[in-house]
CSV table of C-alpha atoms in Angstrom, one decimal:
chain,number,residue,atom,x,y,z
V,8,MET,CA,-50.6,-1.5,-4.3
V,9,SER,CA,-50.4,0.9,-1.7
V,10,ARG,CA,-50.8,5.0,-2.0
V,11,GLU,CA,-48.2,6.9,-0.6
V,12,LEU,CA,-48.0,10.5,0.0
V,13,LEU,CA,-44.6,12.0,0.1
V,14,GLN,CA,-45.3,16.2,1.9
V,15,ASN,CA,-42.5,19.0,1.0
V,16,VAL,CA,-39.5,16.4,-0.5
V,17,ARG,CA,-37.1,18.2,-2.1
V,18,VAL,CA,-37.7,17.0,-5.4
V,19,LEU,CA,-35.2,16.2,-8.5
V,20,ASP,CA,-35.0,15.8,-12.0
V,21,PRO,CA,-32.3,16.1,-14.1
V,22,VAL,CA,-33.9,15.7,-17.7
V,23,SER,CA,-36.3,18.8,-17.2
V,24,GLY,CA,-33.7,20.8,-15.1
V,25,SER,CA,-36.4,20.8,-12.0
V,26,ASP,CA,-34.9,20.8,-8.8
V,27,ARG,CA,-38.2,22.1,-5.9
V,28,ILE,CA,-39.9,21.6,-3.3
V,29,ALA,CA,-43.0,19.7,-3.8
V,30,ASP,CA,-45.0,17.0,-2.9
V,31,ILE,CA,-45.5,14.2,-5.1
V,32,LEU,CA,-48.2,11.1,-4.8
V,33,ILE,CA,-47.5,7.7,-6.0
V,34,ALA,CA,-50.2,4.8,-6.3
V,35,GLU,CA,-50.4,1.6,-8.3
V,36,GLY,CA,-46.3,1.6,-8.9
V,37,ASN,CA,-47.1,5.2,-11.1
V,38,ILE,CA,-46.5,8.6,-10.3
V,39,LYS,CA,-49.5,10.5,-10.3
V,40,ALA,CA,-49.0,13.9,-9.2
V,41,VAL,CA,-45.9,16.1,-8.5
V,42,GLU,CA,-47.5,19.3,-7.0
V,43,GLU,CA,-46.5,22.1,-4.6
V,44,LYS,CA,-49.3,21.2,-2.5
V,45,ILE,CA,-51.4,17.8,-2.8
V,46,ALA,CA,-54.5,18.7,-0.2
V,47,GLU,CA,-56.9,15.6,-1.7
V,48,PHE,CA,-55.6,12.4,-1.7
V,49,PRO,CA,-57.5,8.8,-1.1
V,50,ALA,CA,-58.6,8.0,2.8
V,51,ASP,CA,-56.5,4.6,2.8
V,52,THR,CA,-52.9,7.0,1.3
V,53,GLN,CA,-50.0,7.0,3.6
V,54,VAL,CA,-48.8,10.1,4.4
V,55,ARG,CA,-45.1,11.3,5.3
V,56,ASP,CA,-43.4,14.2,5.9
V,57,CYS,CA,-40.4,14.2,3.9
V,58,GLN,CA,-39.0,17.4,4.6
V,59,GLY,CA,-35.6,17.7,4.5
V,60,LEU,CA,-35.2,14.3,2.3
V,61,ILE,CA,-34.4,14.1,-1.2
V,62,LEU,CA,-36.5,12.3,-4.1
V,63,GLY,CA,-35.1,11.9,-7.5
V,64,PRO,CA,-34.9,9.6,-10.7
V,65,GLY,CA,-33.5,6.2,-9.6
V,66,LEU,CA,-29.5,6.0,-10.3
V,67,THR,CA,-27.8,3.9,-13.3
V,68,ASP,CA,-24.1,2.6,-13.2
V,69,ILE,CA,-22.9,1.7,-16.5
V,70,TYR,CA,-20.4,-0.6,-15.2
V,71,SER,CA,-19.6,-3.3,-12.6
V,72,HIS,CA,-18.4,-6.0,-11.8
V,73,SER,CA,-20.5,-9.8,-10.6
V,74,GLY,CA,-18.4,-12.1,-8.7
V,75,GLU,CA,-21.0,-14.8,-10.1
V,76,PRO,CA,-20.8,-17.1,-12.1
V,77,GLY,CA,-17.2,-18.1,-10.6
V,78,PHE,CA,-16.6,-16.0,-8.0
V,79,GLU,CA,-19.4,-16.4,-5.5
V,80,ASP,CA,-16.9,-16.0,-2.6
V,81,ARG,CA,-16.7,-12.3,-4.1
V,82,GLU,CA,-19.8,-11.7,-4.9
V,83,THR,CA,-23.3,-12.8,-5.6
V,84,LEU,CA,-25.8,-11.7,-8.4
V,85,GLU,CA,-28.2,-11.1,-5.2
V,86,SER,CA,-25.5,-9.1,-2.9
V,87,LEU,CA,-24.1,-7.1,-5.5
V,88,MET,CA,-28.0,-6.2,-6.2
V,89,GLN,CA,-28.7,-5.7,-3.0
V,90,ALA,CA,-26.4,-3.6,-2.5
V,91,ALA,CA,-27.0,-1.3,-5.5
V,92,ALA,CA,-30.2,-0.6,-3.5
V,93,ALA,CA,-29.5,0.2,-0.8
V,94,GLY,CA,-27.2,2.9,-2.9
V,95,GLY,CA,-29.9,4.1,-5.2
V,96,PHE,CA,-29.0,2.1,-7.6
V,97,THR,CA,-32.4,1.0,-9.9
V,98,ARG,CA,-30.1,-0.1,-13.1
V,99,VAL,CA,-26.3,-2.0,-13.0
V,100,ALA,CA,-25.0,-2.8,-16.3
V,101,ILE,CA,-22.9,-5.7,-15.7
V,102,LEU,CA,-18.8,-6.7,-17.3
V,103,PRO,CA,-18.9,-10.1,-18.9
V,104,ASP,CA,-15.8,-11.0,-16.8
V,105,THR,CA,-17.5,-13.7,-15.2
V,106,SER,CA,-16.4,-17.1,-15.1
V,107,PRO,CA,-17.9,-18.7,-17.4
V,108,PRO,CA,-17.6,-15.0,-19.4
V,109,VAL,CA,-20.4,-14.0,-20.9
V,110,ASP,CA,-18.7,-14.4,-24.6
V,111,ASN,CA,-22.0,-16.6,-26.1
V,112,LEU,CA,-25.4,-17.3,-25.6
V,113,ALA,CA,-24.8,-19.3,-23.2
V,114,GLY,CA,-22.6,-17.5,-21.0
V,115,LEU,CA,-25.5,-15.3,-20.9
V,116,ALA,CA,-28.6,-17.7,-20.5
V,117,LEU,CA,-27.0,-18.6,-17.8
V,118,LEU,CA,-27.2,-15.5,-15.8
V,119,GLN,CA,-30.5,-15.2,-16.9
V,120,GLN,CA,-31.0,-18.0,-15.0
V,121,HIS,CA,-29.6,-17.1,-12.1
V,122,ILE,CA,-31.4,-13.6,-12.0
V,123,ARG,CA,-34.8,-15.6,-12.4
V,124,ASN,CA,-34.9,-16.6,-8.5
V,125,LEU,CA,-33.9,-13.7,-7.0
V,126,PRO,CA,-36.7,-12.1,-4.9
V,127,PRO,CA,-38.3,-9.3,-6.5
V,128,GLY,CA,-37.8,-5.4,-6.3
V,129,LEU,CA,-34.7,-5.4,-6.7
V,130,PRO,CA,-32.8,-3.1,-9.1
V,131,ARG,CA,-33.2,-4.0,-13.5
V,132,LEU,CA,-29.8,-6.1,-14.7
V,133,TYR,CA,-28.0,-5.6,-17.1
V,134,PHE,CA,-25.3,-7.6,-19.6
V,135,TRP,CA,-22.8,-6.2,-21.9
V,136,GLY,CA,-21.3,-8.8,-24.3
V,137,ALA,CA,-17.9,-9.9,-24.5
V,138,LEU,CA,-16.3,-8.1,-27.1
V,139,THR,CA,-13.1,-10.9,-27.7
V,140,ALA,CA,-13.4,-14.7,-27.5
V,141,GLY,CA,-13.2,-15.9,-23.7
V,142,VAL,CA,-12.3,-12.0,-23.0
V,143,LYS,CA,-8.7,-12.2,-23.7
V,144,GLY,CA,-8.4,-9.4,-26.6
V,145,GLN,CA,-7.4,-12.3,-28.9
V,146,GLN,CA,-10.3,-12.6,-31.3
V,147,MET,CA,-14.2,-11.8,-31.6
V,148,ALA,CA,-16.6,-13.0,-29.7
V,149,GLU,CA,-19.9,-14.8,-31.3
V,150,LEU,CA,-21.0,-10.9,-31.5
V,151,GLY,CA,-23.6,-10.8,-34.2
V,152,GLU,CA,-25.4,-14.5,-32.2
V,153,LEU,CA,-24.6,-12.0,-28.7
V,154,ALA,CA,-26.0,-8.9,-30.5
V,155,SER,CA,-29.7,-10.6,-31.2
V,156,CYS,CA,-29.8,-11.0,-27.2
V,157,PRO,CA,-30.8,-8.5,-24.5
V,158,VAL,CA,-27.0,-7.2,-23.9
V,159,VAL,CA,-26.6,-3.9,-23.9
V,160,GLY,CA,-24.0,-4.0,-25.7
V,161,PHE,CA,-20.0,-4.6,-26.3
V,162,ALA,CA,-17.5,-4.3,-23.2
V,163,ASP,CA,-14.1,-6.7,-22.5
V,164,GLY,CA,-14.0,-4.3,-19.5
V,165,LEU,CA,-9.8,-5.2,-19.7
V,166,PRO,CA,-7.7,-2.9,-23.0
V,167,LEU,CA,-7.4,-4.6,-26.1
V,168,SER,CA,-3.6,-4.1,-27.2
V,169,ASN,CA,-4.4,-5.1,-30.5
V,170,PRO,CA,-5.6,-1.8,-32.9
V,171,ALA,CA,-5.9,-3.9,-35.9
V,172,LEU,CA,-8.1,-5.9,-34.3
V,173,VAL,CA,-10.9,-2.5,-33.1
V,174,ARG,CA,-10.4,-1.8,-36.0
V,175,ARG,CA,-12.2,-4.5,-36.9
V,176,LEU,CA,-14.6,-4.7,-34.2
V,177,LEU,CA,-15.9,-1.9,-35.1
V,178,GLU,CA,-16.7,-1.5,-38.0
V,179,TYR,CA,-18.3,-5.4,-37.2
V,180,ILE,CA,-20.5,-3.4,-35.0
V,181,LYS,CA,-21.9,-0.6,-36.4
V,182,PRO,CA,-24.9,-2.3,-38.2
V,183,LEU,CA,-25.4,-4.5,-35.0
V,184,GLY,CA,-27.0,-1.0,-34.1
V,185,LYS,CA,-24.9,-1.7,-30.0
V,186,SER,CA,-23.4,0.3,-27.6
V,187,VAL,CA,-19.1,-0.2,-27.9
V,188,ALA,CA,-16.9,0.5,-24.5
V,189,LEU,CA,-13.4,0.1,-24.5
V,190,TRP,CA,-11.1,1.1,-21.3
V,191,PRO,CA,-8.2,2.7,-23.2
V,192,CYS,CA,-4.9,1.0,-21.5
V,193,ASP,CA,-1.3,0.4,-23.0
V,194,ARG,CA,-0.1,-2.5,-20.7
V,195,THR,CA,3.3,-2.6,-21.9
V,196,LEU,CA,3.8,1.8,-20.6
V,197,ALA,CA,1.6,0.9,-17.7
V,198,GLY,CA,4.4,-2.2,-17.0
V,199,ASN,CA,4.1,-3.1,-13.7
V,200,GLY,CA,3.0,-0.1,-12.1
V,201,ALA,CA,0.6,0.5,-8.7
V,202,VAL,CA,0.4,4.1,-8.8
V,203,ARG,CA,0.2,7.2,-11.0
V,204,GLU,CA,4.0,8.3,-11.6
V,205,GLY,CA,5.1,11.3,-10.6
V,206,SER,CA,6.9,13.0,-7.8
V,207,LEU,CA,4.9,10.9,-5.1
V,208,SER,CA,5.1,7.8,-6.3
V,209,VAL,CA,8.9,8.3,-6.7
V,210,ARG,CA,8.6,8.8,-2.6
V,211,LEU,CA,6.0,6.0,-2.2
V,212,GLY,CA,8.7,3.6,-3.4
V,213,LEU,CA,5.7,1.8,-6.2
V,214,PRO,CA,6.4,1.3,-9.5
V,215,GLY,CA,4.5,4.8,-11.4
V,216,ILE,CA,1.9,4.0,-14.8
V,217,PRO,CA,2.5,6.6,-16.8
V,218,ALA,CA,-0.1,9.2,-18.1
V,219,SER,CA,0.6,8.1,-21.0
V,220,ALA,CA,-0.4,4.7,-21.0
V,221,GLU,CA,-4.3,5.9,-21.3
V,222,THR,CA,-4.0,8.1,-23.5
V,223,SER,CA,-1.2,6.8,-25.9
V,224,ALA,CA,-4.4,4.0,-26.3
V,225,LEU,CA,-7.2,6.8,-26.1
V,226,ALA,CA,-5.5,8.5,-29.1
V,227,THR,CA,-5.6,5.5,-31.2
V,228,ILE,CA,-9.5,5.0,-30.0
V,229,LEU,CA,-10.1,8.0,-31.5
V,230,GLU,CA,-8.5,7.5,-34.4
V,231,LEU,CA,-10.5,4.4,-35.7
V,232,VAL,CA,-13.8,5.7,-34.7
V,233,ALA,CA,-13.0,9.0,-36.6
V,234,SER,CA,-12.1,6.2,-39.6
V,235,ALA,CA,-15.3,3.9,-38.5
V,236,ASP,CA,-17.8,6.4,-37.4
V,237,THR,CA,-18.8,3.7,-35.1
V,238,GLY,CA,-20.3,5.2,-31.3
V,239,VAL,CA,-17.8,4.2,-28.7
V,240,HIS,CA,-17.8,4.8,-24.4
V,241,ILE,CA,-14.6,5.4,-22.9
V,242,MET,CA,-14.4,3.7,-19.6
V,243,ARG,CA,-12.9,5.2,-16.7
V,244,VAL,CA,-10.8,8.3,-18.4
V,245,SER,CA,-8.3,9.3,-15.1
V,246,THR,CA,-6.2,11.7,-16.0
V,247,ALA,CA,-5.9,15.7,-17.2
V,248,ARG,CA,-5.1,14.5,-20.7
V,249,SER,CA,-7.9,12.6,-22.2
V,250,VAL,CA,-10.0,15.0,-20.6
V,251,GLU,CA,-8.7,17.2,-23.7
V,252,LEU,CA,-8.7,14.4,-26.0
V,253,ILE,CA,-12.7,13.5,-25.5
V,254,ARG,CA,-13.1,17.0,-25.3
V,255,ASP,CA,-11.6,17.8,-28.8
V,256,ALA,CA,-13.2,14.4,-29.9
V,257,LYS,CA,-16.5,15.7,-29.3
V,258,ALA,CA,-15.3,18.8,-31.1
V,259,ARG,CA,-14.7,17.3,-34.0
V,260,GLY,CA,-18.2,15.5,-34.0
V,261,LEU,CA,-16.5,12.2,-32.9
V,262,PRO,CA,-19.6,9.4,-31.7
V,263,VAL,CA,-18.4,9.3,-28.4
V,264,THR,CA,-19.8,9.5,-24.9
V,265,ALA,CA,-17.4,8.8,-21.9
V,266,SER,CA,-16.4,8.2,-18.3
V,267,VAL,CA,-15.2,9.0,-15.1
V,268,THR,CA,-15.4,6.0,-11.5
V,269,TRP,CA,-16.5,7.7,-8.7
V,270,MET,CA,-13.6,7.5,-6.9
V,271,HIS,CA,-11.2,9.3,-9.5
V,272,LEU,CA,-13.7,12.4,-8.5
V,273,LEU,CA,-12.9,12.1,-4.8
V,274,LEU,CA,-9.4,11.1,-4.0
V,275,ASN,CA,-5.7,11.5,-6.0
V,276,VAL,CA,-2.8,10.0,-5.4
V,277,GLY,CA,-2.5,11.6,-2.4
V,278,ALA,CA,-4.2,9.3,-0.7
V,279,ILE,CA,-2.6,6.4,-0.8
V,280,SER,CA,0.2,7.9,2.0
V,281,GLY,CA,-2.8,9.7,3.3
V,282,ASN,CA,-2.4,13.3,2.2
V,283,SER,CA,-5.4,13.6,0.3
V,284,LYS,CA,-8.8,15.4,1.2
V,285,ASP,CA,-11.5,12.5,2.6
V,286,SER,CA,-9.1,9.9,2.0
V,287,GLY,CA,-10.7,7.3,3.8
V,288,GLY,CA,-8.1,6.9,6.0
V,289,LYS,CA,-6.6,3.7,7.5
V,290,ASN,CA,-9.1,0.8,8.7
V,291,ALA,CA,-8.9,-2.0,11.1
V,292,LEU,CA,-8.2,-4.5,8.3
V,293,THR,CA,-5.3,-3.1,6.9
V,294,ALA,CA,-3.7,-1.0,9.4
V,295,SER,CA,-1.1,-2.9,9.3
V,296,LEU,CA,0.0,-2.1,5.5
V,297,PRO,CA,2.4,0.1,4.6
V,298,TYR,CA,-0.6,1.9,2.1
V,299,ASP,CA,-4.2,0.9,2.1
V,300,PRO,CA,-4.6,-1.6,-0.7
V,301,ASN,CA,-7.9,-0.5,-1.4
V,302,LEU,CA,-6.7,2.3,-2.8
V,303,ARG,CA,-5.0,0.1,-6.0
V,304,LEU,CA,-7.1,0.9,-8.4
V,305,GLU,CA,-7.5,0.6,-12.2
V,306,PRO,CA,-6.9,3.2,-13.7
V,307,PRO,CA,-4.8,4.7,-10.6
V,308,LEU,CA,-5.3,7.3,-8.6
V,309,GLY,CA,-4.6,10.1,-10.3
V,310,ASN,CA,-2.7,13.2,-9.3
V,311,LEU,CA,-4.2,16.8,-8.6
V,312,SER,CA,-4.2,18.4,-11.4
V,313,ASP,CA,-5.8,14.8,-13.1
V,314,GLN,CA,-8.7,14.8,-10.4
V,315,LEU,CA,-9.4,18.4,-10.8
V,316,ALA,CA,-9.8,18.5,-14.4
V,317,LEU,CA,-11.9,15.7,-13.9
V,318,ILE,CA,-13.9,17.5,-11.9
V,319,GLN,CA,-14.5,19.9,-14.5
V,320,ALA,CA,-15.1,17.8,-17.0
V,321,VAL,CA,-18.4,16.5,-15.6
V,322,LYS,CA,-19.6,19.8,-14.9
V,323,ASP,CA,-18.6,21.1,-18.5
V,324,GLY,CA,-20.3,17.8,-19.9
V,325,VAL,CA,-17.4,16.0,-21.7
V,326,ILE,CA,-17.5,13.6,-19.8
V,327,ASP,CA,-20.9,12.3,-19.0
V,328,ALA,CA,-21.1,10.0,-17.0
V,329,ILE,CA,-20.0,8.7,-13.6
V,330,ALA,CA,-19.5,4.5,-13.5
V,331,ILE,CA,-19.1,2.4,-9.9
V,332,ASP,CA,-17.1,0.2,-11.7
V,333,HIS,CA,-17.9,-1.9,-8.1
V,334,ASN,CA,-15.5,-4.4,-8.2
V,335,PRO,CA,-16.2,-6.9,-5.1
V,336,HIS,CA,-12.4,-9.1,-3.7
V,337,THR,CA,-12.3,-11.5,-0.4
V,338,TYR,CA,-10.6,-10.1,2.6
V,339,GLU,CA,-6.6,-12.8,1.6
V,340,GLU,CA,-6.7,-11.2,-1.6
V,341,LYS,CA,-6.7,-7.0,-0.6
V,342,THR,CA,-5.0,-7.9,2.9
V,343,VAL,CA,-1.2,-8.3,0.9
V,344,ALA,CA,0.7,-5.8,0.4
V,345,PHE,CA,-0.3,-2.7,-2.3
V,346,ALA,CA,1.9,-4.0,-5.4
V,347,ASP,CA,0.8,-7.8,-5.4
V,348,SER,CA,-3.8,-6.5,-4.4
V,349,PRO,CA,-5.3,-7.4,-6.6
V,350,PRO,CA,-7.3,-3.9,-8.2
V,351,GLY,CA,-11.0,-2.7,-7.0
V,352,ALA,CA,-13.0,-1.7,-4.8
V,353,ILE,CA,-16.7,-1.9,-4.0
V,354,GLY,CA,-18.9,1.5,-4.4
V,355,LEU,CA,-22.5,0.6,-4.9
V,356,GLU,CA,-24.0,1.7,-1.4
V,357,LEU,CA,-21.0,4.2,-1.0
V,358,ALA,CA,-21.1,6.1,-3.8
V,359,LEU,CA,-23.9,8.7,-3.5
V,360,PRO,CA,-22.9,9.6,0.1
V,361,LEU,CA,-20.1,10.1,-0.4
V,362,LEU,CA,-20.2,12.3,-3.5
V,363,TRP,CA,-23.0,14.5,-2.5
V,364,HIS,CA,-20.7,15.4,0.8
V,365,GLY,CA,-17.3,15.8,-1.2
V,366,LEU,CA,-18.9,18.0,-4.5
V,367,VAL,CA,-21.8,19.1,-3.2
V,368,LYS,CA,-21.8,19.9,0.1
V,369,THR,CA,-18.5,21.7,-0.5
V,370,GLY,CA,-20.5,23.4,-3.8
V,371,GLU,CA,-18.9,21.6,-6.7
V,372,PHE,CA,-21.6,20.8,-8.0
V,373,SER,CA,-24.8,21.6,-7.9
V,374,ALA,CA,-27.8,18.7,-6.7
V,375,LEU,CA,-28.8,18.6,-10.3
V,376,GLU,CA,-25.4,18.0,-11.9
V,377,LEU,CA,-24.3,15.3,-9.6
V,378,TRP,CA,-28.1,13.7,-10.2
V,379,ARG,CA,-27.3,13.9,-14.1
V,380,VAL,CA,-24.3,12.2,-14.3
V,381,LEU,CA,-25.5,8.4,-12.2
V,382,SER,CA,-28.8,8.9,-13.4
V,383,ALA,CA,-29.4,10.6,-16.8
V,384,GLY,CA,-26.1,10.4,-18.3
V,385,PRO,CA,-25.5,7.3,-17.7
V,386,ALA,CA,-28.9,5.6,-19.3
V,387,VAL,CA,-28.2,6.8,-21.9
V,388,CYS,CA,-24.6,5.9,-22.4
V,389,LEU,CA,-26.5,2.9,-22.0
V,390,GLY,CA,-29.0,3.7,-25.2
V,391,GLN,CA,-31.6,3.4,-22.4
V,392,THR,CA,-34.5,6.1,-21.4
V,393,PRO,CA,-33.6,7.7,-18.8
V,394,PRO,CA,-36.0,7.7,-15.4
V,395,VAL,CA,-37.8,10.9,-14.6
V,396,VAL,CA,-40.1,12.6,-12.0
V,397,ALA,CA,-43.0,13.5,-13.7
V,398,PRO,CA,-46.8,11.9,-13.5
V,399,GLY,CA,-47.9,9.5,-15.5
V,400,VAL,CA,-44.9,7.4,-15.4
V,401,SER,CA,-44.0,3.9,-13.4
V,402,ALA,CA,-42.4,4.5,-9.8
V,403,GLU,CA,-38.3,4.5,-10.6
V,404,LEU,CA,-37.5,6.5,-7.5
V,405,ILE,CA,-35.6,6.9,-4.8
V,406,LEU,CA,-35.5,9.0,-1.0
V,407,PHE,CA,-32.4,9.7,0.2
V,408,ASP,CA,-31.4,11.8,3.7
V,409,PRO,CA,-28.0,13.3,3.3
V,410,GLU,CA,-28.1,14.0,7.1
V,411,MET,CA,-28.5,10.5,8.5
V,412,SER,CA,-25.7,9.0,9.9
V,413,TRP,CA,-24.3,4.9,9.2
V,414,ASN,CA,-20.8,3.1,9.9
V,415,VAL,CA,-19.5,1.2,7.2
V,416,ASP,CA,-18.4,-2.5,9.1
V,417,GLY,CA,-19.0,-5.7,7.6
V,418,PRO,CA,-22.9,-6.1,8.9
V,419,SER,CA,-23.9,-2.6,7.7
V,420,LEU,CA,-22.6,-3.5,3.5
V,421,LYS,CA,-24.7,-5.5,1.9
V,422,SER,CA,-22.2,-6.1,-1.1
V,423,ARG,CA,-20.7,-10.2,0.2
V,424,SER,CA,-17.2,-8.0,0.2
V,425,ALA,CA,-16.0,-5.4,2.0
V,426,ASN,CA,-12.6,-4.5,0.2
V,427,THR,CA,-13.0,-0.2,0.5
V,428,PRO,CA,-10.8,2.1,1.8
V,429,TRP,CA,-13.9,3.9,4.3
V,430,LEU,CA,-14.4,0.6,6.0
V,431,GLY,CA,-14.5,1.5,10.0
V,432,GLN,CA,-15.9,5.4,8.9
V,433,GLN,CA,-19.0,6.7,10.2
V,434,LEU,CA,-20.8,8.6,6.9
V,435,ALA,CA,-23.8,11.1,6.4
V,436,GLY,CA,-26.3,10.2,4.0
V,437,LYS,CA,-27.9,7.1,3.2
V,438,VAL,CA,-31.0,5.9,1.0
V,439,VAL,CA,-34.0,5.2,3.2
V,440,GLN,CA,-37.2,3.9,0.1
V,441,THR,CA,-36.1,2.7,-2.4
V,442,TRP,CA,-39.2,2.5,-5.8
V,443,ILE,CA,-38.8,-0.3,-8.7
V,444,TYR,CA,-42.2,-0.9,-10.5
């Protein structure tokens, strides 16, 4: 393995709380030294002046969707991992809604077989086991069987409509020692809605989803957590009221963590009509449609008050992690009317540069705050030891150039799908190197 000396690089380490300019020596897959100035090093060391660049621990995505197996035209495991690496993610956890789903040992074995043939140097993939058989929310999956295998925890990635089943799941999983992730959403309240309910949804002429579709389900989950005393991760928090409920739950000592998806921090429902800051604008593929279907998400983009509350909750630590929820769809699936399009957008390659310029450059977050909720926070939510920048540990690092510009188009994207509202835009910020050992 080669030796590399990065000089004058801005080193971020959210675990130690360090943000400084330093030199870092990497050799044989390990971090050998992190010092203000490294004057002595072997003659065969590759030396690089990294002034203006940022070095930090690799990012962790707590949940995303893979097309493979079953929907390879949307995404393969290899293209997903290449997209993750391009975006700075060294760990990615995949939801079980593949075909077949990961609801038994055979489904998990199929995924593990697929990744054995992938090239080295790609991010580490982790898999969520399904909570329910077929990810249909009707009966428990083979939880005990799956718990004996390397799954990071259990999650359907879809709402569970039966509180009695949720209660039984929490009681059964507690002794298994695995994480549980739940998405609070009452489908009966959500109905056929496509956007967040409010005055803007009326002006858009699109059916609305009330905030209570999330908060009523969340209140139920929190009551069940209090009863079972089983730790739960709350996925896809998107409303100001949900932030209040989670803040109160944590104050009461309930074992809960929470995440928000990255687009809900950058955009609100106004983006659909083109009135939200940094909405991305219409791209060439969707310019003929009244509203960009790539902004059709689940949960829907919130109102401005929701967006501001979510940003503050991340800063305060009420929300522990930013999730990418990368959800690829084909061109044919997405180029339909807004309300008819499948929800979801890609994000693994886009999240870091857009969050950096949308939140760090604007002063909303410090660089360490952003790195904390993209790296250390998600890893802890998955029950993992987060990567650090310190001598004596293996190198799990990314080098980020916040000013490098690039065009978001088909050839530039590693993902097989291109369903993003930023398609056709020029962005600043690019990961220029990744270390995964």
